[in-house]
XYZ file of C-alpha atoms in Angstrom:
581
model
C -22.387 1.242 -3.955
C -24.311 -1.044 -5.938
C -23.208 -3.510 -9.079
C -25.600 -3.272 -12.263
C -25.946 -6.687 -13.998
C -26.628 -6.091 -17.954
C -27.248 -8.605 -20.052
C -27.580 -7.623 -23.330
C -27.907 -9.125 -26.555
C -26.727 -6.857 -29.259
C -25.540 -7.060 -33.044
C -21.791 -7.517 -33.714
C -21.865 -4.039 -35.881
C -23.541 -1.978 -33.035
C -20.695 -2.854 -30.443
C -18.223 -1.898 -33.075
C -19.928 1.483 -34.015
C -19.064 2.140 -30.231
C -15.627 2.738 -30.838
C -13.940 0.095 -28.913
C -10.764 -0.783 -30.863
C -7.199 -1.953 -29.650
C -6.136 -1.005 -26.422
C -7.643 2.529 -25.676
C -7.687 5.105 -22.817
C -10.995 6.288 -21.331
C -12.064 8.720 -18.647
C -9.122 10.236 -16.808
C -6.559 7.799 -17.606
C -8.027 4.170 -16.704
C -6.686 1.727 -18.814
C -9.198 0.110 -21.779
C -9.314 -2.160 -24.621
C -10.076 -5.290 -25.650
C -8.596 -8.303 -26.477
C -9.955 -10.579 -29.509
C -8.642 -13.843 -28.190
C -10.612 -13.946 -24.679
C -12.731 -11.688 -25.386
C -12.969 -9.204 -22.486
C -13.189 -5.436 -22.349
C -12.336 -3.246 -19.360
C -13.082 0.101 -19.750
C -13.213 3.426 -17.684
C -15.754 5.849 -18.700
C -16.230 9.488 -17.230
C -20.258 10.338 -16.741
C -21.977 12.910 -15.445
C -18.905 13.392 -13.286
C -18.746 10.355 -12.020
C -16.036 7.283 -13.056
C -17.404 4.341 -13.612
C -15.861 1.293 -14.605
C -16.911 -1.248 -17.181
C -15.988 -4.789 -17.701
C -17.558 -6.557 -20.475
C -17.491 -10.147 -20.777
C -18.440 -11.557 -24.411
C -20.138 -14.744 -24.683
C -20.640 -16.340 -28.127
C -24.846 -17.819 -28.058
C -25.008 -19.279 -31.250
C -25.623 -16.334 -34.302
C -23.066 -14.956 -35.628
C -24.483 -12.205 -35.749
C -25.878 -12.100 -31.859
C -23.557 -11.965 -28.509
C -24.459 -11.708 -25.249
C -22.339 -8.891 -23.730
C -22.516 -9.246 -19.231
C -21.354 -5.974 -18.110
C -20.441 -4.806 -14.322
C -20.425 -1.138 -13.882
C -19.269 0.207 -10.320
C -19.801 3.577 -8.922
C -22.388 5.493 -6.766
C -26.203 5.185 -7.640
C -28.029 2.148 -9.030
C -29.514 3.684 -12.917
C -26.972 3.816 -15.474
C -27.790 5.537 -19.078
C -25.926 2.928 -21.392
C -26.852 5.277 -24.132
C -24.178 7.760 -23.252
C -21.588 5.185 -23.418
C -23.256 3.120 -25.944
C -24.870 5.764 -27.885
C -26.082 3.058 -30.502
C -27.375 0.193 -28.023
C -31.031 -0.202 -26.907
C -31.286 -2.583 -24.232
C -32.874 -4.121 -21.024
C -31.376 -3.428 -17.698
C -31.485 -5.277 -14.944
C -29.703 -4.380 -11.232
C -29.270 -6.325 -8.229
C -27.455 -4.952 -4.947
C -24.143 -5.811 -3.863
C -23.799 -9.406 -1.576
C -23.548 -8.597 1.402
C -20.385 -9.754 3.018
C -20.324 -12.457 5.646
C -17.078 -13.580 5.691
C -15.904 -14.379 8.788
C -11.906 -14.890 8.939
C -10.605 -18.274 11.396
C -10.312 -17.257 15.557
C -6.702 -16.102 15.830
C -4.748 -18.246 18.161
C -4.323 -16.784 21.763
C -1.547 -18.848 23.334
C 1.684 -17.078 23.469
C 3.691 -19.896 21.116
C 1.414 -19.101 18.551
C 1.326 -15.405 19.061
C 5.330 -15.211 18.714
C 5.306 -18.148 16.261
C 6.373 -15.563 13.418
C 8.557 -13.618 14.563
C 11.163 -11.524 11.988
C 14.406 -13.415 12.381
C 17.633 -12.977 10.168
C 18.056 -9.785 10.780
C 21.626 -7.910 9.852
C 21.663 -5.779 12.357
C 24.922 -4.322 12.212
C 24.349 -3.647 8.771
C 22.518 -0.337 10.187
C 25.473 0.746 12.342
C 26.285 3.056 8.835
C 22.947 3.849 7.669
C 22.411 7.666 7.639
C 19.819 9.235 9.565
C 18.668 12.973 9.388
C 16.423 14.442 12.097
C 14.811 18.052 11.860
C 13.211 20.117 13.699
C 13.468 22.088 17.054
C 15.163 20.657 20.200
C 14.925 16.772 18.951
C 15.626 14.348 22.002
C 18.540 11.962 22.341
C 18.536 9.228 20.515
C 18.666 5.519 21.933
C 21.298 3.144 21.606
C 19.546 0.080 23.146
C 16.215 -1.229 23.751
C 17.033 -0.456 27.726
C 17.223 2.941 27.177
C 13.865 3.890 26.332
C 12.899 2.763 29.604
C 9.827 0.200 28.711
C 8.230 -1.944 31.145
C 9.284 -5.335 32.108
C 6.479 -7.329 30.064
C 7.154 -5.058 27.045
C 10.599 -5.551 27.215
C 10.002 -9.486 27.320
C 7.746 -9.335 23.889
C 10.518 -7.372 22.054
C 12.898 -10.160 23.245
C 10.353 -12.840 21.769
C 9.828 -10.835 19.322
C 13.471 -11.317 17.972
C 14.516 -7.663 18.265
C 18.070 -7.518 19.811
C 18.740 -3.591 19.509
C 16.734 -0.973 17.916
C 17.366 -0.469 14.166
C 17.938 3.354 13.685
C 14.051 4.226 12.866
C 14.120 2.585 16.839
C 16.704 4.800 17.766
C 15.392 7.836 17.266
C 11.357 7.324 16.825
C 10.873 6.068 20.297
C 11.972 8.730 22.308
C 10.372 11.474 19.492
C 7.198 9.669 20.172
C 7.951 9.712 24.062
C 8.480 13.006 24.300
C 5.308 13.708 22.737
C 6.244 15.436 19.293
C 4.480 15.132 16.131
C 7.038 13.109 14.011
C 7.186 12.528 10.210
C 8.934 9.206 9.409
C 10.761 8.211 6.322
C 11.932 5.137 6.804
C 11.971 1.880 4.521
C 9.260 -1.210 5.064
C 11.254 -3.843 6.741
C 13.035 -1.452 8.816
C 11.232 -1.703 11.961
C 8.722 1.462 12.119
C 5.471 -0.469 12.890
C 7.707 -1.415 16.388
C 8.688 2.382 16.854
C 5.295 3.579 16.938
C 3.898 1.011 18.610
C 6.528 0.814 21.999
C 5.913 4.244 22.691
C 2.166 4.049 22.383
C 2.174 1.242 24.606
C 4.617 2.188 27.227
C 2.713 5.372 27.556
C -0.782 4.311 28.005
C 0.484 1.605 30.597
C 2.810 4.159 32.497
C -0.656 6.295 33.071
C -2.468 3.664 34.142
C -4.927 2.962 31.221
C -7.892 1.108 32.641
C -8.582 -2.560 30.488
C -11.169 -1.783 28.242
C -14.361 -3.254 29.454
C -17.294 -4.243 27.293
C -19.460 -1.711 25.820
C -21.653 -0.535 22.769
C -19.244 2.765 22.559
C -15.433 2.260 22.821
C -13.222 5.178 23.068
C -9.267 3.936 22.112
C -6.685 5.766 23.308
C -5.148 5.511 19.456
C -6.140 4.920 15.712
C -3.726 3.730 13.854
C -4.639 4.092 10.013
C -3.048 2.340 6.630
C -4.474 1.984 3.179
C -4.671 -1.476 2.660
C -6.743 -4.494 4.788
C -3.036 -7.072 4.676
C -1.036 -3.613 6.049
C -3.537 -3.099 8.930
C -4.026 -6.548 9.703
C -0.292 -6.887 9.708
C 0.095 -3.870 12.014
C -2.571 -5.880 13.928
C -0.589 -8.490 14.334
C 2.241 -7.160 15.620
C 0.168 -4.973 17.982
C -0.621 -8.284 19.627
C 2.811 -9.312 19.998
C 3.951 -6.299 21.648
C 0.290 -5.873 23.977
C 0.837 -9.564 25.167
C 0.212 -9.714 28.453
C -0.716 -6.213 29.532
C -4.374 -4.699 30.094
C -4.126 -3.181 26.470
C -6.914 -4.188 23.720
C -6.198 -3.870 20.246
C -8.391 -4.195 17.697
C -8.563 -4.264 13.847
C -11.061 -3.287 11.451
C -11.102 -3.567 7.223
C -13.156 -4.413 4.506
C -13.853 -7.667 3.246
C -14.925 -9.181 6.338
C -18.367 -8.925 7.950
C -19.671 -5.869 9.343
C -21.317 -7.433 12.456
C -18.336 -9.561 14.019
C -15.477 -6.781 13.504
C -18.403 -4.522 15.301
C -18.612 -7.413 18.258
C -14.744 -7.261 18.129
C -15.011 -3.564 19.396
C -17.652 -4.039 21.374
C -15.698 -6.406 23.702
C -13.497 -3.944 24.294
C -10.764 -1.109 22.639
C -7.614 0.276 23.575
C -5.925 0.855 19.990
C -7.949 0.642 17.127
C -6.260 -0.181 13.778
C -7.874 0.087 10.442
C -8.421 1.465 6.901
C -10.128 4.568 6.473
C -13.360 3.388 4.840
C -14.541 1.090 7.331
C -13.447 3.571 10.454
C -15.330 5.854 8.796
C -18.627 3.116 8.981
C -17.802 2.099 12.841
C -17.488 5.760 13.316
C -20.790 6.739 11.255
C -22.797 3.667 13.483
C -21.931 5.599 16.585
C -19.631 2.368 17.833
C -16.593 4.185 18.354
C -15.880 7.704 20.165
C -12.710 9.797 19.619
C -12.895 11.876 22.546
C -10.247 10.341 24.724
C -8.005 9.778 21.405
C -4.330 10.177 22.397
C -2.258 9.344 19.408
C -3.436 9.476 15.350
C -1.191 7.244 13.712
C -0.835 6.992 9.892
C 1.171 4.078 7.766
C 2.369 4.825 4.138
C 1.339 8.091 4.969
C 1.999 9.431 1.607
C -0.734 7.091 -0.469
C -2.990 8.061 2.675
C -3.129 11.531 1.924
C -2.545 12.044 -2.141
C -5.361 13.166 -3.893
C -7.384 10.142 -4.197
C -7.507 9.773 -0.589
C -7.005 12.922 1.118
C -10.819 13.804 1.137
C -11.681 10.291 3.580
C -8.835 11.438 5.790
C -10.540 14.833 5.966
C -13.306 13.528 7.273
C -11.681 11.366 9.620
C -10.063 14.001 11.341
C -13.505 16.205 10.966
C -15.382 13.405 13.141
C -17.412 14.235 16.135
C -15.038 14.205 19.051
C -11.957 13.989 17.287
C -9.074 15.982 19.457
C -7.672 18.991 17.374
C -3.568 18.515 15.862
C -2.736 20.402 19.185
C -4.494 18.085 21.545
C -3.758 15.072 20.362
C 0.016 13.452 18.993
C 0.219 12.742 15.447
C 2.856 10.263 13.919
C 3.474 9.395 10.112
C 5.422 7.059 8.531
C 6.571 6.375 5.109
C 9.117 5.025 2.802
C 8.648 8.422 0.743
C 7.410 11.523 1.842
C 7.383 13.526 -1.975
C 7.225 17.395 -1.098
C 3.460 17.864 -2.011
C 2.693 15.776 0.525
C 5.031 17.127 3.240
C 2.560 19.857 2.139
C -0.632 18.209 2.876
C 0.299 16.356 6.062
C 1.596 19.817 8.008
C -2.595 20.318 8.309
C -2.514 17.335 10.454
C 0.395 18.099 12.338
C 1.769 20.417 14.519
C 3.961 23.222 13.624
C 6.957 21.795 15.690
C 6.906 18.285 14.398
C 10.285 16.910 13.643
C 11.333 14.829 10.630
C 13.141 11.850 10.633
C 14.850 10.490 7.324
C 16.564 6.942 7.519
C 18.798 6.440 4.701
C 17.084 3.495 2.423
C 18.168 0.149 3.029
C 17.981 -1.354 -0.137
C 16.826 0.791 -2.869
C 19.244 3.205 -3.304
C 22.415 1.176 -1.505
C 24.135 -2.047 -2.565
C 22.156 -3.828 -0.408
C 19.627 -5.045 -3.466
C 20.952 -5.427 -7.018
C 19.259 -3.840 -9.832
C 19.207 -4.898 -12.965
C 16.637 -3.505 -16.387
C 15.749 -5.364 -19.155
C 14.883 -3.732 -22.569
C 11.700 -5.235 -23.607
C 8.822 -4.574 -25.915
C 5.478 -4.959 -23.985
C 4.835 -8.348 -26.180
C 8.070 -9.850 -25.327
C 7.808 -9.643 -21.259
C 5.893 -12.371 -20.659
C 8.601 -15.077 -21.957
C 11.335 -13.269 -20.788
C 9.325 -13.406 -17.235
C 8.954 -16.976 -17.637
C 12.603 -17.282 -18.699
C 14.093 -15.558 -15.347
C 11.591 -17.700 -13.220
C 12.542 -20.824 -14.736
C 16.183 -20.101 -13.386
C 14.995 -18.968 -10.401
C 13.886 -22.079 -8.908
C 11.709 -21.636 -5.682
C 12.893 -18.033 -4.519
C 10.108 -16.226 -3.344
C 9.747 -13.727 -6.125
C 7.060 -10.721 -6.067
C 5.832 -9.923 -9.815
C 4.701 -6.288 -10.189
C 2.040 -5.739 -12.713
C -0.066 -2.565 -13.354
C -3.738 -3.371 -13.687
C -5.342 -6.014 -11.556
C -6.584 -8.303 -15.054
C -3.309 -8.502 -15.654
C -2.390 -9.822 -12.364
C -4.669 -12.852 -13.325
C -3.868 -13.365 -16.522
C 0.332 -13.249 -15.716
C -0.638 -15.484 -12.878
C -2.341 -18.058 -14.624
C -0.287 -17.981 -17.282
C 2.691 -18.728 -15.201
C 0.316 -21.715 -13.457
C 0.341 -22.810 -16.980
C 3.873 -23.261 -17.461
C 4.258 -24.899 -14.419
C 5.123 -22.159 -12.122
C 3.191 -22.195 -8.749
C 2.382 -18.787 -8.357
C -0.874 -16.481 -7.108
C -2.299 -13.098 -7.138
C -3.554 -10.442 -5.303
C -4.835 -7.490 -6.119
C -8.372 -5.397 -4.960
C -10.726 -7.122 -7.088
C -9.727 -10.788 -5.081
C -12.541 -11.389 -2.392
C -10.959 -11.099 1.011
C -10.534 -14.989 1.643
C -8.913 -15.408 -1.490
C -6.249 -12.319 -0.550
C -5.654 -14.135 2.879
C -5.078 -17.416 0.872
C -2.806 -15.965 -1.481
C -0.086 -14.298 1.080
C -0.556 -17.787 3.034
C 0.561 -19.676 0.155
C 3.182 -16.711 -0.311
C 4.797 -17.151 2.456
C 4.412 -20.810 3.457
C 6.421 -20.719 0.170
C 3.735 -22.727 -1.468
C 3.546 -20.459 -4.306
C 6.831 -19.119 -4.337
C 5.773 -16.507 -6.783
C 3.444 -13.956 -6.229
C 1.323 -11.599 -8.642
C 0.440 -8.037 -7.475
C -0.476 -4.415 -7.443
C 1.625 -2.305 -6.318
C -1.402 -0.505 -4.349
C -2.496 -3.976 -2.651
C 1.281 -5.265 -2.185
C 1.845 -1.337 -0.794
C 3.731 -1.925 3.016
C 3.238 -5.437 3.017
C 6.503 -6.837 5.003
C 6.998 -10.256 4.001
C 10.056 -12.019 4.871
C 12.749 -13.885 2.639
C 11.586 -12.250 -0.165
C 15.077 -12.831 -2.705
C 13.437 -11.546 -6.179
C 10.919 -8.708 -7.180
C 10.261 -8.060 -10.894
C 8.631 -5.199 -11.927
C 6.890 -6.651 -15.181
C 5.378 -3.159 -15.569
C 7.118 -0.650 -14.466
C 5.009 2.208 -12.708
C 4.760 6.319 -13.441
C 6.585 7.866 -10.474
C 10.035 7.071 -8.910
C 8.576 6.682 -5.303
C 6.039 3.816 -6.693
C 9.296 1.996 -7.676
C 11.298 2.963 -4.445
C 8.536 0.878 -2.939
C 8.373 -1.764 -4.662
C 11.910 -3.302 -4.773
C 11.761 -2.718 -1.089
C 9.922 -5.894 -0.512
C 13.412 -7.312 -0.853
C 16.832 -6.497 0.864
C 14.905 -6.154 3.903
C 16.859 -5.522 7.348
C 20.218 -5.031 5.614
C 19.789 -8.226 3.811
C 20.715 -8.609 0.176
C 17.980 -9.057 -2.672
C 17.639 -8.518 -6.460
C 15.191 -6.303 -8.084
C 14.806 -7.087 -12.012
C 12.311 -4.053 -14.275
C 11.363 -4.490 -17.523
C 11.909 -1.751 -19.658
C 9.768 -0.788 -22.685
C 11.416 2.479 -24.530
C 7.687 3.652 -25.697
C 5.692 3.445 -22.193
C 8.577 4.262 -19.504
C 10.893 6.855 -20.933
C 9.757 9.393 -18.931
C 11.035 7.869 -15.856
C 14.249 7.092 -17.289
C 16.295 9.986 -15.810
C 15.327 8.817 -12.022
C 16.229 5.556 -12.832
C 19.439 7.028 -13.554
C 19.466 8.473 -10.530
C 18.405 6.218 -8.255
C 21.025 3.446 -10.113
C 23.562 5.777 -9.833
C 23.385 6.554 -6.334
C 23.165 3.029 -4.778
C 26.490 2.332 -6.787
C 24.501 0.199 -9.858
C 25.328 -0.133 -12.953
C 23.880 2.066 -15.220
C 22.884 0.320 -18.588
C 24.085 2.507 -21.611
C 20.801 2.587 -23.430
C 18.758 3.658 -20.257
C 21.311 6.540 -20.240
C 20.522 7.376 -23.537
C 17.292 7.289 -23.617
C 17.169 9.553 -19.974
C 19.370 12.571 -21.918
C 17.684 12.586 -24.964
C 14.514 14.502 -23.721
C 13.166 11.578 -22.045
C 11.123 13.291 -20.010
C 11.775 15.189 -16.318
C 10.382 12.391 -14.124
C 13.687 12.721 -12.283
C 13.587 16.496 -11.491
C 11.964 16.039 -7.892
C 14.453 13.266 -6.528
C 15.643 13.751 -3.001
C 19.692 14.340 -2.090
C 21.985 13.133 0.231
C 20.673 9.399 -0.551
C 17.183 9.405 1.407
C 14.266 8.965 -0.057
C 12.863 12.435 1.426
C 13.968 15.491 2.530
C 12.318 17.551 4.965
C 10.486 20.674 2.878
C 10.852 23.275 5.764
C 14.538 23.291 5.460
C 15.347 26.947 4.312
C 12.420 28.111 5.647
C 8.519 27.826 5.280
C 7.122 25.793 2.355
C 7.488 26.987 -0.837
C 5.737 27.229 -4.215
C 7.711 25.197 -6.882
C 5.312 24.856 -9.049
C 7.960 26.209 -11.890
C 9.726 22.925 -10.734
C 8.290 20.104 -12.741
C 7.375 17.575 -10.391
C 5.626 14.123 -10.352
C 1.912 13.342 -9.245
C 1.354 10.635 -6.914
C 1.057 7.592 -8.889
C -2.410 8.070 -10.159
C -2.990 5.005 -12.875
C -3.105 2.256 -9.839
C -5.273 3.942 -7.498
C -7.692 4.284 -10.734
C -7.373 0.015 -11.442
C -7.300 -0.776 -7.274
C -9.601 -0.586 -4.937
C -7.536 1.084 -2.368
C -9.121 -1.147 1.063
């Protein structure tokens, strides 16, 4: 993909014959607009069937009459016709490719202090003991009551220890010996819950029960398993704890993502691969340069399997599974995991699974039990930002997460906060990959105790003592926000979750609020009530029962077609603003 530099120098009256007024909608739903203050337009325009995204920056040169306008227009191919967005402009166009990235992140420490340095402490264990769990499926094994039980080796059993896992939280209980048995499983189970540990024992325990041979150096590695999330912090943080558990054994695991140079994630592999994590884009490009083989691939592991496979990013997943050497859904062992598994994609993930998978629902811990208190605020969108400031500012230094929709907002709430005095930062898909890596440093060191983000680039992250979230902008579907205020009450901990609510954008998601409120024991605000019964729209029509987050679809029978039911879409609007790796 390559960036197109314009600079153009245009009269005031041409860019306003354009059309560009207020805060518009263009393409298929990608937020535009302009603001008069600063002076900066983003706007998404459908062409030739492709999306392309504009951001106009307007600098002032000296006539009143003359501007310089620098525009940045992604998408595939390097010519752009301005004409048929700017049907009035004549211009010059000039293009340049996109940097190439050499970013090379610090050596990770190898010592085992440092390795184990982090581990998750503070757990409530016994706070699961009355969680409810839900397994379906054919002939499901036993579950396990203690980390002795599911038989692991002596030096894996050591890194769970140092790890600071005392028993197996219930996604533990019952994932392990699924996975050990060898089914397919789908997971539902909250971040913070411990499901990047129940894949990852199993995998490991297996491979060094057979004998896996260390993986030597070599142009072509072959792993044993590919474990896959949408976002570089979720992989690298699945990375990390990959390393924890692997300490010490003969098995290799290794990570690549965007944002960091091609060439030394490539020597990475190269020195050897047992389990390869990494988003899909760049396994697709280590795949494509004929580094890695699939052929001995054991296990296909996906985290926040729903955003993998909705309908912006089913196709790359497609493809994934369409690679040369990659062993069919019968031959190899597929596990997903979630925090929501919405029917439609229940739907789309049985093509990657087999028939007798079993599904495993862990009731939430946090978002729909008293574990995290809710509480809305009715706001008008140009009221939130002092009422934000007005929370923080009683807030102190909690570590607070700030939900925003579009990634310029992210920047502007976050230096507006900086403004005020409130040491905060932001990350979104637009942030360079050093400056993401700073960001959740300063996060969590608790140096900037507040922290701007998208929900796609925030999506899975499990960061710990997390007290607050806010959702400043509340998003379009009911999973999105099931998500989100699980960054806090994590591992039966407690944690407060604070939405702004504006009556004209968010109605329609006012009768699953109601729901979801309702459920967890919450108080229910009388006006969100009233504005979910009086035709606020049906956002709340496809809400799970029996207080998980999903059901499995093939109770009753085979899937069905509901499409008389109204249902929601996956959450569309931030996939369109984020760059999803």
């Amino acid at each position: 993909m390559l960036l197109i530099c314009v600079y153009v120098c245009i009269l005031v009256t041409d860019f306003f014959s354009t059309g560009f007024s207020g805060r518009g909608r263009g393409g298929r739903g990608g937020r535009g607009g302009f603001s008069r203050g600063i002076f900066l337009i983003n706007y998404y325009y459908i062409g030739q069937n492709i999306l392309w995204k504009i951001n106009l920056k307007l600098c002032y040169v000296g006539n009143i009459k003359s501007f310089l306008y620098i525009l940045r227009f992604s998408g595939p191919g390097s010519v752009v016709c301005l004409s048929s967005v700017f049907p009035t402009l004549s211009c010059c166009v000039f293009s340049t490719p996109e940097p190439r990235v050499t970013y090379v992140p610090p050596p990770l420490p190898e010592d085992e202090d440092s390795i184990f340095a982090h581990y998750e402490s503070g757990i409530n264990f016994d706070k699961y003991d009355d969680i409810m769990v839900d397994v379906s499926g054919s002939n499901p094994p036993q579950a396990i009551m203690t980390f002795e039980e599911a038989a692991l080796c002596e030096t894996l059993n050591k890194n769970v220890s140092k790890s600071g896992y005392v028993k197996p939280t219930p996604v533990q209980k019952h994932g392990i010996p699924i996975i050990s048995a060898g089914r397919d499983i789908m997971a539902c189970a909250q971040t913070g819950s411990g499901k990047t540990a129940a894949f990852l024992l199993p995998i490991l325990q297996k491979l060094m029960s057979d004998g896996v041979a260390a993986s030597r150096f070599s142009e072509l590695q072959e792993p044993e398993a590919l474990i896959v999330a949408p976002t570089r912090e979720l992989i690298n943080q699945i990375y990390m704890e990959a390393r924890k558990f692997s300490f010490g054994t003969c098995v290799r695991p290794v990570v690549v993502y965007g944002g960091i140079s091609t060439g030394h994630q490539l020597r990475e592999v190269e020195r050897g691969c047992n389990v390869l994590c990494g988003t899909p884009g760049r396994l697709l490009d280590v795949i494509g340069r004929g580094k890695v083989g699939l052929s001995k691939l054991r296990y296909f592991v996906l985290d926040e399997a729903d955003r993998m496979l909705d309908m912006g990013f089913e196709p790359d997943m497609r493809r994934l599974v369409g690679s040369p050497g990659m062993p069919s859904k019968e031959e190899r062992q597929t596990l997903m995991f979630s925090a929501t598994f919405p029917e439609e994609i229940q739907r789309l993930a049985a093509d990657f699974l087999r028939t007798d998978y079993l599904f495993l629902a862990v009731g939430v811990v946090g978002g729909a039990c008293t574990d995290v208190e809710q509480k809305f605020v009715q706001v008008s969108k140009f009221s939130k930002r002092e009422q934000l400031l007005d929370i923080l500012k009683t807030t102190g230094t909690e570590r607070t997460m700030v939900f925003v929709e579009t990634k310029r907002n992210a920047d502007f709430i976050a230096t507006f906060l900086c403004q005020e005095k409130v040491p905060t930062t932001s990350i979104h898909g637009d942030r360079e990959q050093r400056e993401r890596e700073q960001a959740l440093g300063d996060f969590r060191s608790g140096k900037c105790p507040v922290l701007v983000a998208t929900s796609v680039a925030a999506r899975g992250l499990d960061i710990p003592d997390v007290q607050h979230v806010i959702n400043f902008d509340l998003p379009n579907n009911i999973d999105e926000y099931v998500h989100r205020i699980g960054r806090t009450g994590r591992c039966g901990n407690t944690g407060r979750a604070v939405s702004f609510y504006d009556m004209e954008a968010d109605s329609q998601l006012a009768p699953s609020l109601v729901r979801v409120l309702s459920r967890a024991q919450q108080e229910v605000p009388s006006w969100l009530e009233e504005s979910a019964f009086s035709g606020g729209g049906s956002a709340g029509s496809n809400l799970p029962r029996k207080g998980f987050n999903s059901t499995d679809s093939r109770k009753g029978g085979a899937f069905q077609d509901h499409s008389s039911v109204s249902s929601q879409p996956a959450a569309q609007t931030a996939a369109d603003d984020e760059e999803w790796e």
